[in-house]
Amino acid sequence: MKALFPALATTALVALSLPAFAQTTTTEEPAATTEAPAAAKGPNVKSSDTGTKGAVATLAMAQDLYTLGMANKDALTVLTAAKLAGSVEVKDVERKKDTKGAEVAGEAEGKDLPVDAAMMMASAKELAGEDEVLAGLVEDAMVEAGRGRVGGASSTLSRLPGGQTDTWEVPFYGDSYAELAVVGDGDSNLDVLVTDENGNTICYDVSWSDKIYCDFVPAWNGYFYVTVQNNGSSRNSYYLMTN
C-alpha cells in the first residue's frame, strides 16, 4: 500500500475498507458524555455505538450504483441510482478549508461538478435507447423526480487541482451518529484521511477511487479534520457531504 500523508505517519493509522464503522485505536470506552474529558487523548469515537445510515449513505450508494451501471451500460441500474440521488434534498453550506501543495504542471481542466441526479437520469434515458419498457420507466421516474424528497445532507464543492490537498474542519455532536462522504467527478484518484482534534485516525482510504463513505459516533462534541489529497494529474471537482 502506497504511503499517504507522511506528516501524519506518527499517528495511529487504521486502514479501513469503506463503507464501514470507524474503529478505535484503544480498548478503553470513551466517557459517556458529550463534553471532552479532561486531557482526553483517546479517539473521539464510541466503538460500541452504531446508527441508522441516512441521507449521506443514500447519496454515496447512488454514486456507486451509477458507476457500476455506466460500466455495464445498464439503464436500470443507472435509473435506480438516479432515483436514489433524487430522493435526497441537499443543502449547500460553507466550511472552513485549508489547501496546500503545488499544482501539477500541464494539468487537465477536469469536470466542473460531480454527477448529480439529473445527469444520472439523462444517462439512463440514453442507455434505454429504443427499449420501450426501459424508456417508459425512465419517463415515469422523471415525472416523479423531486417529490417527497427527504433532507439531512449538506454539501460543499471543492475544485482540487492535481498534486494539492484540502483539509476541512467539520464539527460533530457527541453521542450523535455522524456521516460523511467524499464524492468526486471521476477525473482522478482522491485519498482521504479523517482524524479527530487529537490527530487520532477515524477513517482512512487509499483505494483507487474518488468516492468514499465514513460513519461513526463521536464520544463528545468536537471538530474532525477531513484531509483530501488529489494524487492525479487532473483537477477533481468533488463534494464533501455530511449529515
PDB file of C-alpha atoms in Angstrom:
ATOM      1  CA  MET A   1       0.000   0.000   0.000  1.00  0.00           C
ATOM      2  CA  LYS A   2       1.432   3.325  -1.029  1.00  0.00           C
ATOM      3  CA  ALA A   3       2.346   5.819   1.680  1.00  0.00           C
ATOM      4  CA  LEU A   4      -0.076   8.691   2.258  1.00  0.00           C
ATOM      5  CA  PHE A   5       0.216  11.872   4.276  1.00  0.00           C
ATOM      6  CA  PRO A   6       3.821  11.450   5.545  1.00  0.00           C
ATOM      7  CA  ALA A   7       3.377  14.269   8.070  1.00  0.00           C
ATOM      8  CA  LEU A   8       0.766  12.177   9.851  1.00  0.00           C
ATOM      9  CA  ALA A   9       2.841   8.989   9.911  1.00  0.00           C
ATOM     10  CA  THR A  10       3.263   9.202  13.678  1.00  0.00           C
ATOM     11  CA  THR A  11      -0.471   8.883  14.322  1.00  0.00           C
ATOM     12  CA  ALA A  12      -2.095   5.520  14.848  1.00  0.00           C
ATOM     13  CA  LEU A  13      -3.433   4.958  11.313  1.00  0.00           C
ATOM     14  CA  VAL A  14      -6.194   2.394  10.885  1.00  0.00           C
ATOM     15  CA  ALA A  15      -6.793   1.295   7.305  1.00  0.00           C
ATOM     16  CA  LEU A  16     -10.489   0.778   6.630  1.00  0.00           C
ATOM     17  CA  SER A  17     -12.418  -0.752   3.771  1.00  0.00           C
ATOM     18  CA  LEU A  18     -15.262   1.764   3.436  1.00  0.00           C
ATOM     19  CA  PRO A  19     -18.122   1.941   3.933  1.00  0.00           C
ATOM     20  CA  ALA A  20     -17.547   0.627   7.437  1.00  0.00           C
ATOM     21  CA  PHE A  21     -17.967   1.661  11.026  1.00  0.00           C
ATOM     22  CA  ALA A  22     -14.881   3.508  12.263  1.00  0.00           C
ATOM     23  CA  GLN A  23     -12.596   1.582  14.603  1.00  0.00           C
ATOM     24  CA  THR A  24     -10.870   2.970  17.674  1.00  0.00           C
ATOM     25  CA  THR A  25      -7.187   2.544  18.447  1.00  0.00           C
ATOM     26  CA  THR A  26      -7.800   1.769  22.107  1.00  0.00           C
ATOM     27  CA  THR A  27      -9.824  -0.796  24.036  1.00  0.00           C
ATOM     28  CA  GLU A  28     -10.969   1.805  26.574  1.00  0.00           C
ATOM     29  CA  GLU A  29     -14.549   3.036  26.205  1.00  0.00           C
ATOM     30  CA  PRO A  30     -14.883   6.851  25.893  1.00  0.00           C
ATOM     31  CA  ALA A  31     -16.651   8.610  28.734  1.00  0.00           C
ATOM     32  CA  ALA A  32     -20.443   8.705  28.371  1.00  0.00           C
ATOM     33  CA  THR A  33     -20.655  12.465  27.938  1.00  0.00           C
ATOM     34  CA  THR A  34     -20.840  14.929  25.077  1.00  0.00           C
ATOM     35  CA  GLU A  35     -18.142  17.077  26.652  1.00  0.00           C
ATOM     36  CA  ALA A  36     -14.475  16.242  26.121  1.00  0.00           C
ATOM     37  CA  PRO A  37     -12.954  14.574  29.196  1.00  0.00           C
ATOM     38  CA  ALA A  38     -10.122  16.493  30.809  1.00  0.00           C
ATOM     39  CA  ALA A  39      -6.856  15.906  28.949  1.00  0.00           C
ATOM     40  CA  ALA A  40      -8.602  13.477  26.599  1.00  0.00           C
ATOM     41  CA  LYS A  41      -6.159  11.922  24.141  1.00  0.00           C
ATOM     42  CA  GLY A  42      -8.024   8.808  23.046  1.00  0.00           C
ATOM     43  CA  PRO A  43     -10.015   8.680  19.814  1.00  0.00           C
ATOM     44  CA  ASN A  44     -13.220  10.718  19.852  1.00  0.00           C
ATOM     45  CA  VAL A  45     -15.384   7.786  18.787  1.00  0.00           C
ATOM     46  CA  LYS A  46     -17.644   5.305  20.577  1.00  0.00           C
ATOM     47  CA  SER A  47     -16.794   1.880  19.199  1.00  0.00           C
ATOM     48  CA  SER A  48     -19.831   0.218  20.780  1.00  0.00           C
ATOM     49  CA  ASP A  49     -22.404   2.570  19.222  1.00  0.00           C
ATOM     50  CA  THR A  50     -23.914   2.458  15.753  1.00  0.00           C
ATOM     51  CA  GLY A  51     -26.623   4.377  13.958  1.00  0.00           C
ATOM     52  CA  THR A  52     -29.061   4.146  11.079  1.00  0.00           C
ATOM     53  CA  LYS A  53     -27.496   5.100   7.785  1.00  0.00           C
ATOM     54  CA  GLY A  54     -29.151   8.221   6.416  1.00  0.00           C
ATOM     55  CA  ALA A  55     -29.118  10.696   3.534  1.00  0.00           C
ATOM     56  CA  VAL A  56     -25.338  10.739   3.087  1.00  0.00           C
ATOM     57  CA  ALA A  57     -25.215   6.944   2.797  1.00  0.00           C
ATOM     58  CA  THR A  58     -28.028   7.087   0.225  1.00  0.00           C
ATOM     59  CA  LEU A  59     -26.104   9.588  -1.888  1.00  0.00           C
ATOM     60  CA  ALA A  60     -22.894   7.564  -1.624  1.00  0.00           C
ATOM     61  CA  MET A  61     -24.765   4.404  -2.672  1.00  0.00           C
ATOM     62  CA  ALA A  62     -26.271   6.256  -5.636  1.00  0.00           C
ATOM     63  CA  GLN A  63     -22.801   7.227  -6.838  1.00  0.00           C
ATOM     64  CA  ASP A  64     -21.548   3.635  -6.573  1.00  0.00           C
ATOM     65  CA  LEU A  65     -24.573   2.297  -8.444  1.00  0.00           C
ATOM     66  CA  TYR A  66     -24.171   4.907 -11.161  1.00  0.00           C
ATOM     67  CA  THR A  67     -20.524   3.967 -11.671  1.00  0.00           C
ATOM     68  CA  LEU A  68     -21.465   0.285 -11.849  1.00  0.00           C
ATOM     69  CA  GLY A  69     -24.377   0.917 -14.209  1.00  0.00           C
ATOM     70  CA  MET A  70     -22.348   3.043 -16.594  1.00  0.00           C
ATOM     71  CA  ALA A  71     -19.535   0.477 -16.655  1.00  0.00           C
ATOM     72  CA  ASN A  72     -22.049  -2.231 -17.615  1.00  0.00           C
ATOM     73  CA  LYS A  73     -24.200   0.063 -19.794  1.00  0.00           C
ATOM     74  CA  ASP A  74     -27.178  -0.993 -17.671  1.00  0.00           C
ATOM     75  CA  ALA A  75     -30.016   1.522 -17.909  1.00  0.00           C
ATOM     76  CA  LEU A  76     -31.950   0.012 -14.994  1.00  0.00           C
ATOM     77  CA  THR A  77     -29.016   0.265 -12.571  1.00  0.00           C
ATOM     78  CA  VAL A  78     -28.343   3.861 -13.640  1.00  0.00           C
ATOM     79  CA  LEU A  79     -32.033   4.670 -13.233  1.00  0.00           C
ATOM     80  CA  THR A  80     -32.001   3.216  -9.715  1.00  0.00           C
ATOM     81  CA  ALA A  81     -29.007   5.404  -8.905  1.00  0.00           C
ATOM     82  CA  ALA A  82     -30.811   8.464 -10.271  1.00  0.00           C
ATOM     83  CA  LYS A  83     -33.894   7.769  -8.154  1.00  0.00           C
ATOM     84  CA  LEU A  84     -31.780   7.323  -5.017  1.00  0.00           C
ATOM     85  CA  ALA A  85     -29.868  10.548  -5.631  1.00  0.00           C
ATOM     86  CA  GLY A  86     -33.062  12.403  -6.413  1.00  0.00           C
ATOM     87  CA  SER A  87     -34.730  11.231  -3.193  1.00  0.00           C
ATOM     88  CA  VAL A  88     -32.422  13.383  -1.037  1.00  0.00           C
ATOM     89  CA  GLU A  89     -32.561  17.151  -0.676  1.00  0.00           C
ATOM     90  CA  VAL A  90     -29.018  18.518  -0.328  1.00  0.00           C
ATOM     91  CA  LYS A  91     -28.198  21.867   1.283  1.00  0.00           C
ATOM     92  CA  ASP A  92     -25.122  23.790   0.111  1.00  0.00           C
ATOM     93  CA  VAL A  93     -23.022  25.060   3.025  1.00  0.00           C
ATOM     94  CA  GLU A  94     -19.692  26.821   3.543  1.00  0.00           C
ATOM     95  CA  ARG A  95     -16.955  25.119   5.552  1.00  0.00           C
ATOM     96  CA  LYS A  96     -13.528  26.027   6.837  1.00  0.00           C
ATOM     97  CA  LYS A  97     -10.840  24.667   4.482  1.00  0.00           C
ATOM     98  CA  ASP A  98      -7.063  24.902   4.051  1.00  0.00           C
ATOM     99  CA  THR A  99      -5.472  23.962   0.704  1.00  0.00           C
ATOM    100  CA  LYS A 100      -1.765  23.154   0.294  1.00  0.00           C
ATOM    101  CA  GLY A 101       0.601  21.763  -2.312  1.00  0.00           C
ATOM    102  CA  ALA A 102       1.821  22.670  -5.782  1.00  0.00           C
ATOM    103  CA  GLU A 103      -0.381  22.151  -8.819  1.00  0.00           C
ATOM    104  CA  VAL A 104       0.687  19.556 -11.373  1.00  0.00           C
ATOM    105  CA  ALA A 105       2.280  21.164 -14.419  1.00  0.00           C
ATOM    106  CA  GLY A 106       0.139  20.920 -17.538  1.00  0.00           C
ATOM    107  CA  GLU A 107      -2.857  19.747 -15.558  1.00  0.00           C
ATOM    108  CA  ALA A 108      -6.039  18.818 -17.411  1.00  0.00           C
ATOM    109  CA  GLU A 109      -9.051  21.031 -16.652  1.00  0.00           C
ATOM    110  CA  GLY A 110     -11.396  18.297 -15.462  1.00  0.00           C
ATOM    111  CA  LYS A 111     -15.163  18.393 -14.958  1.00  0.00           C
ATOM    112  CA  ASP A 112     -16.876  21.258 -13.128  1.00  0.00           C
ATOM    113  CA  LEU A 113     -19.180  19.120 -10.989  1.00  0.00           C
ATOM    114  CA  PRO A 114     -19.658  15.506  -9.889  1.00  0.00           C
ATOM    115  CA  VAL A 115     -22.612  13.738 -11.474  1.00  0.00           C
ATOM    116  CA  ASP A 116     -25.987  14.560  -9.892  1.00  0.00           C
ATOM    117  CA  ALA A 117     -29.494  13.064 -10.090  1.00  0.00           C
ATOM    118  CA  ALA A 118     -30.395  14.974 -13.272  1.00  0.00           C
ATOM    119  CA  MET A 119     -27.244  13.809 -15.041  1.00  0.00           C
ATOM    120  CA  MET A 120     -27.877  10.245 -13.901  1.00  0.00           C
ATOM    121  CA  MET A 121     -31.415  10.410 -15.266  1.00  0.00           C
ATOM    122  CA  ALA A 122     -30.150  11.697 -18.620  1.00  0.00           C
ATOM    123  CA  SER A 123     -27.656   8.833 -18.789  1.00  0.00           C
ATOM    124  CA  ALA A 124     -30.401   6.295 -18.001  1.00  0.00           C
ATOM    125  CA  LYS A 125     -32.546   7.725 -20.795  1.00  0.00           C
ATOM    126  CA  GLU A 126     -29.673   7.475 -23.265  1.00  0.00           C
ATOM    127  CA  LEU A 127     -28.891   3.892 -22.266  1.00  0.00           C
ATOM    128  CA  ALA A 128     -32.542   2.900 -22.535  1.00  0.00           C
ATOM    129  CA  GLY A 129     -32.443   3.797 -26.222  1.00  0.00           C
ATOM    130  CA  GLU A 130     -35.329   2.251 -28.133  1.00  0.00           C
ATOM    131  CA  ASP A 131     -36.283  -0.203 -25.395  1.00  0.00           C
ATOM    132  CA  GLU A 132     -39.865   0.893 -24.811  1.00  0.00           C
ATOM    133  CA  VAL A 133     -40.164  -0.687 -21.361  1.00  0.00           C
ATOM    134  CA  LEU A 134     -36.971   0.912 -20.021  1.00  0.00           C
ATOM    135  CA  ALA A 135     -37.738   4.218 -21.721  1.00  0.00           C
ATOM    136  CA  GLY A 136     -41.156   4.211 -20.068  1.00  0.00           C
ATOM    137  CA  LEU A 137     -39.620   3.582 -16.643  1.00  0.00           C
ATOM    138  CA  VAL A 138     -37.241   6.496 -17.159  1.00  0.00           C
ATOM    139  CA  GLU A 139     -40.068   8.793 -18.245  1.00  0.00           C
ATOM    140  CA  ASP A 140     -42.126   7.843 -15.179  1.00  0.00           C
ATOM    141  CA  ALA A 141     -39.134   8.480 -12.911  1.00  0.00           C
ATOM    142  CA  MET A 142     -38.550  11.890 -14.487  1.00  0.00           C
ATOM    143  CA  VAL A 143     -42.150  12.851 -13.781  1.00  0.00           C
ATOM    144  CA  GLU A 144     -41.821  11.729 -10.155  1.00  0.00           C
ATOM    145  CA  ALA A 145     -38.407  13.374  -9.656  1.00  0.00           C
ATOM    146  CA  GLY A 146     -38.228  15.720  -6.684  1.00  0.00           C
ATOM    147  CA  ARG A 147     -41.434  14.527  -4.997  1.00  0.00           C
ATOM    148  CA  GLY A 148     -41.255  13.569  -1.342  1.00  0.00           C
ATOM    149  CA  ARG A 149     -37.557  14.256  -1.010  1.00  0.00           C
ATOM    150  CA  VAL A 150     -36.006  13.963   2.447  1.00  0.00           C
ATOM    151  CA  GLY A 151     -33.381  16.285   3.877  1.00  0.00           C
ATOM    152  CA  GLY A 152     -30.451  15.504   6.117  1.00  0.00           C
ATOM    153  CA  ALA A 153     -27.447  16.105   3.861  1.00  0.00           C
ATOM    154  CA  SER A 154     -25.167  19.125   3.464  1.00  0.00           C
ATOM    155  CA  SER A 155     -22.518  19.510   0.775  1.00  0.00           C
ATOM    156  CA  THR A 156     -19.606  21.775  -0.105  1.00  0.00           C
ATOM    157  CA  LEU A 157     -17.942  21.844  -3.515  1.00  0.00           C
ATOM    158  CA  SER A 158     -14.171  21.956  -3.991  1.00  0.00           C
ATOM    159  CA  ARG A 159     -12.308  22.006  -7.305  1.00  0.00           C
ATOM    160  CA  LEU A 160      -8.992  20.488  -6.218  1.00  0.00           C
ATOM    161  CA  PRO A 161      -6.040  20.616  -8.652  1.00  0.00           C
ATOM    162  CA  GLY A 162      -3.817  17.568  -9.059  1.00  0.00           C
ATOM    163  CA  GLY A 163      -0.999  17.483  -6.517  1.00  0.00           C
ATOM    164  CA  GLN A 164      -2.865  19.562  -3.933  1.00  0.00           C
ATOM    165  CA  THR A 165      -4.508  18.691  -0.625  1.00  0.00           C
ATOM    166  CA  ASP A 166      -7.610  20.094   1.089  1.00  0.00           C
ATOM    167  CA  THR A 167      -8.055  19.898   4.848  1.00  0.00           C
ATOM    168  CA  TRP A 168     -11.572  20.577   6.138  1.00  0.00           C
ATOM    169  CA  GLU A 169     -12.671  21.328   9.702  1.00  0.00           C
ATOM    170  CA  VAL A 170     -16.054  19.709  10.416  1.00  0.00           C
ATOM    171  CA  PRO A 171     -17.892  19.757  13.785  1.00  0.00           C
ATOM    172  CA  PHE A 172     -19.975  16.818  15.006  1.00  0.00           C
ATOM    173  CA  TYR A 173     -22.045  16.400  18.177  1.00  0.00           C
ATOM    174  CA  GLY A 174     -21.111  13.791  20.752  1.00  0.00           C
ATOM    175  CA  ASP A 175     -23.372  10.738  21.120  1.00  0.00           C
ATOM    176  CA  SER A 176     -24.905  11.507  17.700  1.00  0.00           C
ATOM    177  CA  TYR A 177     -24.466   9.407  14.574  1.00  0.00           C
ATOM    178  CA  ALA A 178     -22.086  11.135  12.133  1.00  0.00           C
ATOM    179  CA  GLU A 179     -21.861  10.504   8.392  1.00  0.00           C
ATOM    180  CA  LEU A 180     -19.547  11.994   5.796  1.00  0.00           C
ATOM    181  CA  ALA A 181     -18.711  11.228   2.204  1.00  0.00           C
ATOM    182  CA  VAL A 182     -16.361  12.485  -0.479  1.00  0.00           C
ATOM    183  CA  VAL A 183     -17.882  12.260  -3.964  1.00  0.00           C
ATOM    184  CA  GLY A 184     -15.522  13.115  -6.824  1.00  0.00           C
ATOM    185  CA  ASP A 185     -16.123  13.664 -10.537  1.00  0.00           C
ATOM    186  CA  GLY A 186     -14.096  10.623 -11.658  1.00  0.00           C
ATOM    187  CA  ASP A 187     -11.190  12.564 -13.175  1.00  0.00           C
ATOM    188  CA  SER A 188      -8.533  11.457 -10.664  1.00  0.00           C
ATOM    189  CA  ASN A 189      -7.853   9.410  -7.535  1.00  0.00           C
ATOM    190  CA  LEU A 190      -8.649  11.037  -4.187  1.00  0.00           C
ATOM    191  CA  ASP A 191      -7.175   9.702  -0.942  1.00  0.00           C
ATOM    192  CA  VAL A 192      -8.968  10.605   2.280  1.00  0.00           C
ATOM    193  CA  LEU A 193      -7.982  10.691   5.947  1.00  0.00           C
ATOM    194  CA  VAL A 194     -10.391  11.622   8.768  1.00  0.00           C
ATOM    195  CA  THR A 195      -8.944  12.458  12.190  1.00  0.00           C
ATOM    196  CA  ASP A 196     -10.255  13.899  15.452  1.00  0.00           C
ATOM    197  CA  GLU A 197      -8.896  17.009  17.199  1.00  0.00           C
ATOM    198  CA  ASN A 198      -6.107  14.926  18.775  1.00  0.00           C
ATOM    199  CA  GLY A 199      -4.898  13.507  15.465  1.00  0.00           C
ATOM    200  CA  ASN A 200      -6.393  10.047  16.022  1.00  0.00           C
ATOM    201  CA  THR A 201      -7.420   8.320  12.815  1.00  0.00           C
ATOM    202  CA  ILE A 202     -11.161   7.749  12.411  1.00  0.00           C
ATOM    203  CA  CYS A 203     -11.333   6.719   8.731  1.00  0.00           C
ATOM    204  CA  TYR A 204      -8.628   6.153   6.133  1.00  0.00           C
ATOM    205  CA  ASP A 205      -8.964   5.330   2.429  1.00  0.00           C
ATOM    206  CA  VAL A 206      -6.248   4.997  -0.231  1.00  0.00           C
ATOM    207  CA  SER A 207      -8.171   2.955  -2.791  1.00  0.00           C
ATOM    208  CA  TRP A 208      -8.074   3.911  -6.469  1.00  0.00           C
ATOM    209  CA  SER A 209     -11.342   5.780  -6.145  1.00  0.00           C
ATOM    210  CA  ASP A 210     -12.675   9.259  -5.531  1.00  0.00           C
ATOM    211  CA  LYS A 211     -15.865   8.166  -3.749  1.00  0.00           C
ATOM    212  CA  ILE A 212     -15.528   7.459  -0.022  1.00  0.00           C
ATOM    213  CA  TYR A 213     -18.098   6.999   2.770  1.00  0.00           C
ATOM    214  CA  CYS A 214     -17.405   7.076   6.521  1.00  0.00           C
ATOM    215  CA  ASP A 215     -19.694   6.839   9.577  1.00  0.00           C
ATOM    216  CA  PHE A 216     -19.075   6.834  13.338  1.00  0.00           C
ATOM    217  CA  VAL A 217     -20.427   8.087  16.680  1.00  0.00           C
ATOM    218  CA  PRO A 218     -18.301  10.750  18.437  1.00  0.00           C
ATOM    219  CA  ALA A 219     -17.914  10.394  22.190  1.00  0.00           C
ATOM    220  CA  TRP A 220     -18.061  14.145  22.748  1.00  0.00           C
ATOM    221  CA  ASN A 221     -18.680  17.397  20.854  1.00  0.00           C
ATOM    222  CA  GLY A 222     -15.635  18.121  18.755  1.00  0.00           C
ATOM    223  CA  TYR A 223     -14.017  19.075  15.487  1.00  0.00           C
ATOM    224  CA  PHE A 224     -12.914  16.494  12.951  1.00  0.00           C
ATOM    225  CA  TYR A 225     -10.454  17.062  10.108  1.00  0.00           C
ATOM    226  CA  VAL A 226     -11.043  15.625   6.645  1.00  0.00           C
ATOM    227  CA  THR A 227      -7.894  15.579   4.502  1.00  0.00           C
ATOM    228  CA  VAL A 228      -8.494  15.036   0.777  1.00  0.00           C
ATOM    229  CA  GLN A 229      -5.432  14.542  -1.445  1.00  0.00           C
ATOM    230  CA  ASN A 230      -5.607  14.632  -5.243  1.00  0.00           C
ATOM    231  CA  ASN A 231      -2.959  12.202  -6.487  1.00  0.00           C
ATOM    232  CA  GLY A 232      -3.887  12.533 -10.148  1.00  0.00           C
ATOM    233  CA  SER A 233      -2.783  14.833 -12.939  1.00  0.00           C
ATOM    234  CA  SER A 234      -6.256  16.303 -13.485  1.00  0.00           C
ATOM    235  CA  ARG A 235      -8.365  18.623 -11.382  1.00  0.00           C
ATOM    236  CA  ASN A 236     -11.072  16.809  -9.426  1.00  0.00           C
ATOM    237  CA  SER A 237     -14.297  18.638  -8.570  1.00  0.00           C
ATOM    238  CA  TYR A 238     -15.697  16.858  -5.543  1.00  0.00           C
ATOM    239  CA  TYR A 239     -18.386  17.275  -2.905  1.00  0.00           C
ATOM    240  CA  LEU A 240     -17.723  16.900   0.802  1.00  0.00           C
ATOM    241  CA  MET A 241     -21.053  15.716   2.247  1.00  0.00           C
ATOM    242  CA  THR A 242     -22.131  15.394   5.878  1.00  0.00           C
ATOM    243  CA  ASN A 243     -25.334  14.793   7.785  1.00  0.00           C
TER     244      ASN A 243
END
